[in-house]
CSV table of C-alpha atoms in Angstrom, one decimal:
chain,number,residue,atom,x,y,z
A,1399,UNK,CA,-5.5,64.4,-16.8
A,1400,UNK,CA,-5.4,60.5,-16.1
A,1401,UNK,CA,-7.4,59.1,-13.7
A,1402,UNK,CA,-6.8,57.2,-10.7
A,1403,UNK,CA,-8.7,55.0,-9.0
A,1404,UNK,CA,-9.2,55.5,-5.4
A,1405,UNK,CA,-7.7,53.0,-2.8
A,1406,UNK,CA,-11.4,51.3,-1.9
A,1407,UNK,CA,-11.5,50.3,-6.0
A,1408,UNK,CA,-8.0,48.9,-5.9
A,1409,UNK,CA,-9.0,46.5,-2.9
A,1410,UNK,CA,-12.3,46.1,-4.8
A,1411,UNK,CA,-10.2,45.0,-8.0
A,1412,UNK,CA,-7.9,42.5,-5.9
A,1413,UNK,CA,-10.4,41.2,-4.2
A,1414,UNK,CA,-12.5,40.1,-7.8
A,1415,UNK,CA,-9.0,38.9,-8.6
A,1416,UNK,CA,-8.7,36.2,-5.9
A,1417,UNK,CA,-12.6,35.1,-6.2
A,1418,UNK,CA,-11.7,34.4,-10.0
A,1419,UNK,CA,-8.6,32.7,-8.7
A,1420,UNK,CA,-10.5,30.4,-6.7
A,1421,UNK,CA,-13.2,30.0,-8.6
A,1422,UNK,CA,-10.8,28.4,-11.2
A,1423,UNK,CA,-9.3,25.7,-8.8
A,1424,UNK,CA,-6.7,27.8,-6.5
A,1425,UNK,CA,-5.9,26.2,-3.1
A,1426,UNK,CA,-4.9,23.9,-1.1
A,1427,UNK,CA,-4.8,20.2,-3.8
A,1428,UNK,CA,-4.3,17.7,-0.9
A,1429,UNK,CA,-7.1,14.9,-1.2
A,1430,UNK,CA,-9.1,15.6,-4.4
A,1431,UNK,CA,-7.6,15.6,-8.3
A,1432,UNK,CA,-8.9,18.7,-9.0
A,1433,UNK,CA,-9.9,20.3,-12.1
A,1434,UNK,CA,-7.8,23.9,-12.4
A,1435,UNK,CA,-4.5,23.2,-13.9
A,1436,UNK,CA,-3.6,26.8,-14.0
A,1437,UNK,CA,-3.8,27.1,-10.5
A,1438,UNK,CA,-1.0,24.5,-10.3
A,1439,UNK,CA,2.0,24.9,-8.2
A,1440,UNK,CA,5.1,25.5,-9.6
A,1441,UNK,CA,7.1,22.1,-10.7
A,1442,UNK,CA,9.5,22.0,-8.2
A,1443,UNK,CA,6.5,22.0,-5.4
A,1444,UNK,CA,4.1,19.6,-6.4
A,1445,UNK,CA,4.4,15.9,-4.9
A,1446,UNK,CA,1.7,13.7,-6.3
A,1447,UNK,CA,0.8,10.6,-4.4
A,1448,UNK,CA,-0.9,8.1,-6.1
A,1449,UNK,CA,-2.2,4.7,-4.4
A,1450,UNK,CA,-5.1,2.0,-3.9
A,1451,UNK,CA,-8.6,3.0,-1.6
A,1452,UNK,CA,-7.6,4.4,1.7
A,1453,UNK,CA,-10.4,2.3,3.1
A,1454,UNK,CA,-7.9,-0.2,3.4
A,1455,UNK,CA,-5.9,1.5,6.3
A,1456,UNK,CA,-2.5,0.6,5.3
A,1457,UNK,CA,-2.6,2.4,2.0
A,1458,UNK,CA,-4.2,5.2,4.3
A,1459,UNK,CA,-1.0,4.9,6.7
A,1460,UNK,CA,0.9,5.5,2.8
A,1461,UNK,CA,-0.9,8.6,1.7
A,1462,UNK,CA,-0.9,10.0,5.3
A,1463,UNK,CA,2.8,9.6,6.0
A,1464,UNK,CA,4.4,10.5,2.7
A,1465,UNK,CA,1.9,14.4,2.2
A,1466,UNK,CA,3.1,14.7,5.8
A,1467,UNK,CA,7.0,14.3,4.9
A,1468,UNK,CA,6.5,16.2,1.6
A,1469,UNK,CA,5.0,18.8,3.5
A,1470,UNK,CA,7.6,19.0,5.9
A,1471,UNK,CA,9.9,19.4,2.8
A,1472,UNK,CA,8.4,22.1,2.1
A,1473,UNK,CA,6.2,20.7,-1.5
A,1474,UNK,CA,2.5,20.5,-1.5
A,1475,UNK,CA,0.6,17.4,-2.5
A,1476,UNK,CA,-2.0,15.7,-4.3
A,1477,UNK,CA,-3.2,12.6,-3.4
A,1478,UNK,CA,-5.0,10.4,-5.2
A,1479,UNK,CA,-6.3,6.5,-5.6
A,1480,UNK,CA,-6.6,4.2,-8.3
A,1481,UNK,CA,-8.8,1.9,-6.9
A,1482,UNK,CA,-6.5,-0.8,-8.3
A,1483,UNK,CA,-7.9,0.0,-11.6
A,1484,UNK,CA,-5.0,1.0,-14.5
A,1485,UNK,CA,-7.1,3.1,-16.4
A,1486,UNK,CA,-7.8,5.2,-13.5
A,1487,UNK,CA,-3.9,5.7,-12.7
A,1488,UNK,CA,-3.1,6.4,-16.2
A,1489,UNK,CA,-5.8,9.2,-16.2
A,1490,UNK,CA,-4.1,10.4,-12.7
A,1491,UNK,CA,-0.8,10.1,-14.5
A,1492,UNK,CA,-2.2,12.4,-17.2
A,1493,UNK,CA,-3.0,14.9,-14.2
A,1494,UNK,CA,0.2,14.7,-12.3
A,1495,UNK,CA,2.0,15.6,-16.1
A,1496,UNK,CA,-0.5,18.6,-16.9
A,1497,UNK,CA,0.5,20.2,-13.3
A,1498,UNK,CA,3.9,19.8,-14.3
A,1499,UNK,CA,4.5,17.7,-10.8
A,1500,UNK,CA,8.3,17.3,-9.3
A,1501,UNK,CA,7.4,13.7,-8.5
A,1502,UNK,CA,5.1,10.8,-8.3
A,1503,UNK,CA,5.5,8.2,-5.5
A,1504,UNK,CA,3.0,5.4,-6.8
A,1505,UNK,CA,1.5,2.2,-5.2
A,1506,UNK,CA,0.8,0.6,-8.1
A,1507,UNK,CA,-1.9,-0.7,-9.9
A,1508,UNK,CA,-0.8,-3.6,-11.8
A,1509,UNK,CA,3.0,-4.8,-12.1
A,1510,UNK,CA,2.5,-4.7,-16.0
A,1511,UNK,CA,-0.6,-2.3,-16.3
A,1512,UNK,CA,1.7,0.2,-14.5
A,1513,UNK,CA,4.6,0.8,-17.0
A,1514,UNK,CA,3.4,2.6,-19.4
A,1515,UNK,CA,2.4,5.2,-17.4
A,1516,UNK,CA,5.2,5.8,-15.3
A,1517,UNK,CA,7.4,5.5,-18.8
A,1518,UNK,CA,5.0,8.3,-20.0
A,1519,UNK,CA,5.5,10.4,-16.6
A,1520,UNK,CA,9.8,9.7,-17.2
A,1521,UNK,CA,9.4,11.0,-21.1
A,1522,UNK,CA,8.1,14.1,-19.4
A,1523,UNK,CA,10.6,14.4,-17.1
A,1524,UNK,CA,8.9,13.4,-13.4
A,1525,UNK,CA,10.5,10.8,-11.6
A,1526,UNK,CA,8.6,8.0,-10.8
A,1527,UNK,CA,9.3,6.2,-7.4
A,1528,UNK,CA,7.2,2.7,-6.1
A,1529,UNK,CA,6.5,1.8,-3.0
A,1530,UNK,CA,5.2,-1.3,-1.5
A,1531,UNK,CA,4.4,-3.2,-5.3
A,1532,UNK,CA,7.1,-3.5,-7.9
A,1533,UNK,CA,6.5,-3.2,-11.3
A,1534,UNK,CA,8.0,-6.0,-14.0
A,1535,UNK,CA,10.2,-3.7,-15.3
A,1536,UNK,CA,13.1,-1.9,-14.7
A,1537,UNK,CA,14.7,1.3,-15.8
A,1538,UNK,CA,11.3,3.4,-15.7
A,1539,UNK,CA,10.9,3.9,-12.4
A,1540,UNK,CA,13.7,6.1,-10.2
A,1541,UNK,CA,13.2,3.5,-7.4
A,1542,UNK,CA,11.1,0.5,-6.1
A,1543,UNK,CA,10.8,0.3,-2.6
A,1544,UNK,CA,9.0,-2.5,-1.1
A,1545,UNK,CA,8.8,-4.7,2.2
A,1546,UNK,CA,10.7,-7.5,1.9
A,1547,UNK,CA,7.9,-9.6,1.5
A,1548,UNK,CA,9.7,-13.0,0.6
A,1549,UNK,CA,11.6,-12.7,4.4
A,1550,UNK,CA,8.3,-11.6,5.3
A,1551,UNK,CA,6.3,-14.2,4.2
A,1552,UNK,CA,9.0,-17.0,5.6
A,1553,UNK,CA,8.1,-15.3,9.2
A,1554,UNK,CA,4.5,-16.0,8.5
A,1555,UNK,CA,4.9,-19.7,7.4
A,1556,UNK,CA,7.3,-20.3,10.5
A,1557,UNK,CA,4.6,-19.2,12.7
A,1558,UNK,CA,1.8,-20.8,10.8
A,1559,UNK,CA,3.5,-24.4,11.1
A,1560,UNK,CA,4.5,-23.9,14.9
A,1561,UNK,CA,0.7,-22.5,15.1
A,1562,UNK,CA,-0.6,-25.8,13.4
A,1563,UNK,CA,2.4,-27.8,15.0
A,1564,UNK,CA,3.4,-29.2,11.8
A,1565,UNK,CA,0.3,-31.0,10.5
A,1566,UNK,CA,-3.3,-30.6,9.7
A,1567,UNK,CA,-5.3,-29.5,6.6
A,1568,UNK,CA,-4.9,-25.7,6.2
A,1569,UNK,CA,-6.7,-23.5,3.3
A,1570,UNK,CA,-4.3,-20.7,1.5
A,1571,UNK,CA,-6.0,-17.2,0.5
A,1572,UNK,CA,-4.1,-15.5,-2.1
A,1573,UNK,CA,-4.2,-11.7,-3.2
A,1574,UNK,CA,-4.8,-10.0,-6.9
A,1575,UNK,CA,-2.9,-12.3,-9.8
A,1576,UNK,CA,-1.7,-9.0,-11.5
A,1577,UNK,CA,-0.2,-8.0,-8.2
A,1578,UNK,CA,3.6,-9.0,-7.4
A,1579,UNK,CA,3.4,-9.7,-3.8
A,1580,UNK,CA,0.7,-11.8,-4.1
A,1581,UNK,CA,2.8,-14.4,-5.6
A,1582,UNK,CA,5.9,-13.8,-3.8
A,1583,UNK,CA,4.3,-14.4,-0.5
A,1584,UNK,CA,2.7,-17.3,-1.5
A,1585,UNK,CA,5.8,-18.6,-2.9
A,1586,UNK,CA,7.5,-17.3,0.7
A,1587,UNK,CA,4.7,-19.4,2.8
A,1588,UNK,CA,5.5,-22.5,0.6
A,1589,UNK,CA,9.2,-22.5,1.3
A,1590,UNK,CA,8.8,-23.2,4.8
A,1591,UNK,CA,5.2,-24.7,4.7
A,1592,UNK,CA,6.1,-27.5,1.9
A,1593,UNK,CA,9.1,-28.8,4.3
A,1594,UNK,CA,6.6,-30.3,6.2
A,1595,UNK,CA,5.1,-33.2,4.7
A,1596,UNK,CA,2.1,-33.8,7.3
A,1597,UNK,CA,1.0,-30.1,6.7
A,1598,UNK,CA,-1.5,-30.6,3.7
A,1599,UNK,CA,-2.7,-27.7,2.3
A,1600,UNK,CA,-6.8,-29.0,0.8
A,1601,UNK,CA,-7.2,-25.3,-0.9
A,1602,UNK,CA,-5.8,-22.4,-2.4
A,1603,UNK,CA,-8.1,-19.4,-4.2
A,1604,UNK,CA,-7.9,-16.1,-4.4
A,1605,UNK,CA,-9.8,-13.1,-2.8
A,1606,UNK,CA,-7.9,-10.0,-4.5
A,1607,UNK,CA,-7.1,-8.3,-1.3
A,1608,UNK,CA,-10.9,-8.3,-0.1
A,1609,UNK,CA,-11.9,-9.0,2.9
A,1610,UNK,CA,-15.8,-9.4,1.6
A,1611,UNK,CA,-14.6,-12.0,-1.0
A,1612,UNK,CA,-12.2,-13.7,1.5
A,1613,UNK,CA,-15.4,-14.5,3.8
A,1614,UNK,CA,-17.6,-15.9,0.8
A,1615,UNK,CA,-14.6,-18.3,0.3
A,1616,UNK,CA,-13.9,-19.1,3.8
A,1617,UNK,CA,-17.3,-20.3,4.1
A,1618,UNK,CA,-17.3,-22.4,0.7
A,1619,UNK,CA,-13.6,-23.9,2.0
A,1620,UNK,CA,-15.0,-25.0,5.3
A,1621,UNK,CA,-18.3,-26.7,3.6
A,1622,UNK,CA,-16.1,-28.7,1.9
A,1623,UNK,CA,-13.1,-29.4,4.1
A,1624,UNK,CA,-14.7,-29.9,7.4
A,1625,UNK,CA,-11.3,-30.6,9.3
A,1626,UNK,CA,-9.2,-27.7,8.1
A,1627,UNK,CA,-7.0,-26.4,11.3
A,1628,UNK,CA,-5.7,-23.4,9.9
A,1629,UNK,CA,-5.7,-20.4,7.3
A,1630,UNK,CA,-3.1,-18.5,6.0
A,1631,UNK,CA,-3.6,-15.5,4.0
A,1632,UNK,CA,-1.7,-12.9,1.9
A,1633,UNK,CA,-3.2,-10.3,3.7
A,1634,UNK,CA,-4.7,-8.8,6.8
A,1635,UNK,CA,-8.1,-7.3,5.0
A,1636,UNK,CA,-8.5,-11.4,3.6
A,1637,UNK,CA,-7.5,-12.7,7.4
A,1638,UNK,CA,-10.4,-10.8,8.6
A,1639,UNK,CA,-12.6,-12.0,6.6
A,1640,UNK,CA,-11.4,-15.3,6.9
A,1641,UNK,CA,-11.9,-14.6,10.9
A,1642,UNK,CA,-15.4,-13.8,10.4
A,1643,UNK,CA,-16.2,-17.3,8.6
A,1644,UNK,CA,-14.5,-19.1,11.2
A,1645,UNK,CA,-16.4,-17.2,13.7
A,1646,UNK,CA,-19.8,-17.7,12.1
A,1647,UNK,CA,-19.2,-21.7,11.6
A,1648,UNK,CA,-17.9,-21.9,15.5
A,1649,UNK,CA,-14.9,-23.6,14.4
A,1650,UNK,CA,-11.1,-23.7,16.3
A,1651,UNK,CA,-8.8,-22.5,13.4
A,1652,UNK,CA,-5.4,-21.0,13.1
A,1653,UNK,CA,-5.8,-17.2,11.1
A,1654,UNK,CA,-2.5,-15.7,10.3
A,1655,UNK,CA,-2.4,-12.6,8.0
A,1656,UNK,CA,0.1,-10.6,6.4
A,1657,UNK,CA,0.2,-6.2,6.4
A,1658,UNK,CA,0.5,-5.1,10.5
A,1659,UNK,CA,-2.6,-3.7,10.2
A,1660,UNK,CA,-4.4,-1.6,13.4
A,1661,UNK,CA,-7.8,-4.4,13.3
A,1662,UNK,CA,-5.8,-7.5,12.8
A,1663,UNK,CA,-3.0,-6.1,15.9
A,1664,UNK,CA,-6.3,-5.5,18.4
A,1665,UNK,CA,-7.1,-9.1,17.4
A,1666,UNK,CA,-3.8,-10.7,18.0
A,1667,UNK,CA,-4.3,-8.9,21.1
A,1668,UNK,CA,-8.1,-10.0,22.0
A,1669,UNK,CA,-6.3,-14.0,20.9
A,1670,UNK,CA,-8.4,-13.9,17.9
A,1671,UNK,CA,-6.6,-14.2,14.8
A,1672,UNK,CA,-2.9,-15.5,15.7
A,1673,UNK,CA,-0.1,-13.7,13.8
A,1674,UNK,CA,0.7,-11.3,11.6
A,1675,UNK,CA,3.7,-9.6,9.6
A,1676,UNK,CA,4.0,-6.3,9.5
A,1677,UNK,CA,5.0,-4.1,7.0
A,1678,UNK,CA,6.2,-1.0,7.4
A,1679,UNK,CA,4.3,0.8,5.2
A,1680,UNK,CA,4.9,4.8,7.1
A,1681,UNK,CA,8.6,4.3,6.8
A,1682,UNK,CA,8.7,3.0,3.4
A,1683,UNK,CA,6.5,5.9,2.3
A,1684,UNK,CA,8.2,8.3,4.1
A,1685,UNK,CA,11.6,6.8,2.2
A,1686,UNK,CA,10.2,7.6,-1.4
A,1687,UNK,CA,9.8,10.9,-0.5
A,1688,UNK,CA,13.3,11.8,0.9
A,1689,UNK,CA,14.4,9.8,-2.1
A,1690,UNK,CA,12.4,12.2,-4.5
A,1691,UNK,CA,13.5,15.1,-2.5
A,1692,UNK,CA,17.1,14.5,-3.1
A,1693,UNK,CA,17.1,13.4,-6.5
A,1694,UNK,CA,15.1,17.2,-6.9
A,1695,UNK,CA,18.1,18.8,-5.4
A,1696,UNK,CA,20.6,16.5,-7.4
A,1697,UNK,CA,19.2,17.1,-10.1
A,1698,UNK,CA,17.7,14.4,-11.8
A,1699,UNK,CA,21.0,12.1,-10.0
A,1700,UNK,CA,20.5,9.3,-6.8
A,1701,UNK,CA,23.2,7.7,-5.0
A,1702,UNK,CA,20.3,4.6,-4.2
A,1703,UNK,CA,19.6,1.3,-6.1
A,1704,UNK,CA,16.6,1.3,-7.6
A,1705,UNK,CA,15.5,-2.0,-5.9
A,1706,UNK,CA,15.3,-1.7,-2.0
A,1707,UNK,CA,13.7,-4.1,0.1
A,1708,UNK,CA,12.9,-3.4,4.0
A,1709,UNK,CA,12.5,-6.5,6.2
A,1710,UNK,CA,9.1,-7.0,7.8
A,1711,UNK,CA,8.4,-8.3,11.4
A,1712,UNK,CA,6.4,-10.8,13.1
A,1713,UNK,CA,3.5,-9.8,15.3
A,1714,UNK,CA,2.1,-12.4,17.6
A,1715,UNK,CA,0.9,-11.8,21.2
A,1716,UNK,CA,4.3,-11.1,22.5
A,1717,UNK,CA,4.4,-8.0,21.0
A,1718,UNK,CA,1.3,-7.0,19.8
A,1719,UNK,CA,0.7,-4.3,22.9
A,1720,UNK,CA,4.1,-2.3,21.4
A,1721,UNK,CA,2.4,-1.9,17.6
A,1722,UNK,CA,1.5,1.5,16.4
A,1723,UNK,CA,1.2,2.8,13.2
A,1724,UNK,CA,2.7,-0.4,10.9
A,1725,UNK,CA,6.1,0.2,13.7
A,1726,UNK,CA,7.2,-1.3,16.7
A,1727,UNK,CA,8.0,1.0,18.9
A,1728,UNK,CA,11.7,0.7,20.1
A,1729,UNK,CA,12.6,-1.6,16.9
């Protein structure tokens, strides 16, 4: 005669089971890498998101809307952060290939750094697709989506020079080297600024993005050029701390940054720092994932060019009260 085990031992058994499940990584992914690949979901249900620190709240605005439009999808995510550093993406790349992820959408880190990578994540079959940086290369990634930071950057330098009204010394903070849009918006702000010949511009350095680094050389800029009228950086974290420099030295100086962000917004608003342009980092993010959802479905095929640009929008004080979010509401 066989034995059976009674209904209490069954539940007994099952519930073992799912302890051992979790204890081996089961769950919900979002926010953390992870160490239980075998608790991965299936391929056609994982969305990894990989981008730089959240601390800077427009790559926070990234990760937040594009887990919230995969989810609404119907994938689950991971979401992860480089930290700008390559080796740390290529080791997240390694992660998003073990769990057999559907897609990657990646703000990268480092135009060249990232190609090998995302080539190694295409050779294993998961689509690739950029937002915000590009990469140097093209053919690896599905798509590159990015503000259109060189239409951008000529909003900036038109409202820099009517800022400054068309002369004065003015210092130029530039982002990371190995970072695309850190050139082109230079490039952008000289197109306009250069047409001016009694705009002089007495330095240009760079503070990688940081708004800790951009206040060390704020201060060593205005030791040495005394007269400066204005600033003009790549970014809104290196505007702020170009803000706080000015503040501590008591000076009168035009700040204009570059990004939309919430703190630099409140202090257009306050008639702090003077201008911004915003990207529109939510929509862009929220793009790559409908494209990766589609090109799921299509199977491996998109009707979409792989380089897409979004134009970007001034913010100044007439319409700093209707920005939310890196949007203006009603545009």
């Amino acid at each position: 005669m066989k034995y059976l085990p009674s209904r209490r031992a069954l539940v007994a058994v099952g519930a073992a089971s799912v302890l051992a499940l979790a204890a081996c990584g089961g769950g919900d992914d979002e926010g953390s890498a992870g160490s239980g690949e075998s608790a991965a979901p299936a391929a056609s249900k994982l969305v990894v998101i990989i981008t730089p620190s959240p601390d800077n709240v427009f790559f926070k605005a990234e990760q937040d809307a594009a887990a919230a439009q995969a989810k609404k999808l119907g994938y689950e995510t991971l979401v992860l952060s480089h930290d700008d550093d390559p080796t740390k993406q290529s080791q997240q790349f390694d992660t998003a290939i073990s769990r057999k992820a559907a897609a990657i959408i990646l703000d990268n880190a480092g135009a060249d750094a990232s190609v090998t990578a995302i080539q190694r994540a295409k050779d294993a079959n998961i689509p690739t697709f950029l937002i915000d940086r590009e990469i140097n290369k093209t053919g690896v990634a599905v798509a590159q989506i990015v503000s259109n930071n060189a239409q951008g950057a000529g909003l900036g330098g038109q409202e820099f020079a009517k800022l400054m009204g068309n002369k004065g010394e003015y210092a130029e903070l530039t982002g990371k080297p190995t970072d695309t849009n850190a050139g082109v918006r230079s490039k952008g702000y000289h197109g306009i600024l250069d047409q001016y010949p009694d705009l002089k511009m007495v330095a240009q350095q760079s503070a990688n993005w940081d708004q800790a680094e951009a206040l060390q050389k704020t201060q060593t800029i205005l030791q040495a050029h005394p007269n400066i009228k204005g600033i003009i950086a790549g970014n809104d974290t290196m505007a702020l701390g170009a803000w706080a420099a000015v503040q501590a030295a008591k000076k009168d100086i035009v700040v204009v940054g570059f990004d939309g962000s919430p703190d630099v917004v409140s202090s257009i608003q306050k008639k702090a720092i003077k201008a911004t342009v915003l990207q529109p980092a939510s929509k862009i993010a929220e793009m790559a994932v409908d494209q990766a959802d589609a090109y799921i479905k299509a199977g491996g095929k998109t009707d979409q060019p792989e380089k897409q640009s979004i134009d970007c929008v001034l913010v100044n004080p007439d319409n700093a009260d209707s920005v939310k979010n890196f949007a203006v509401e009603g545009s």
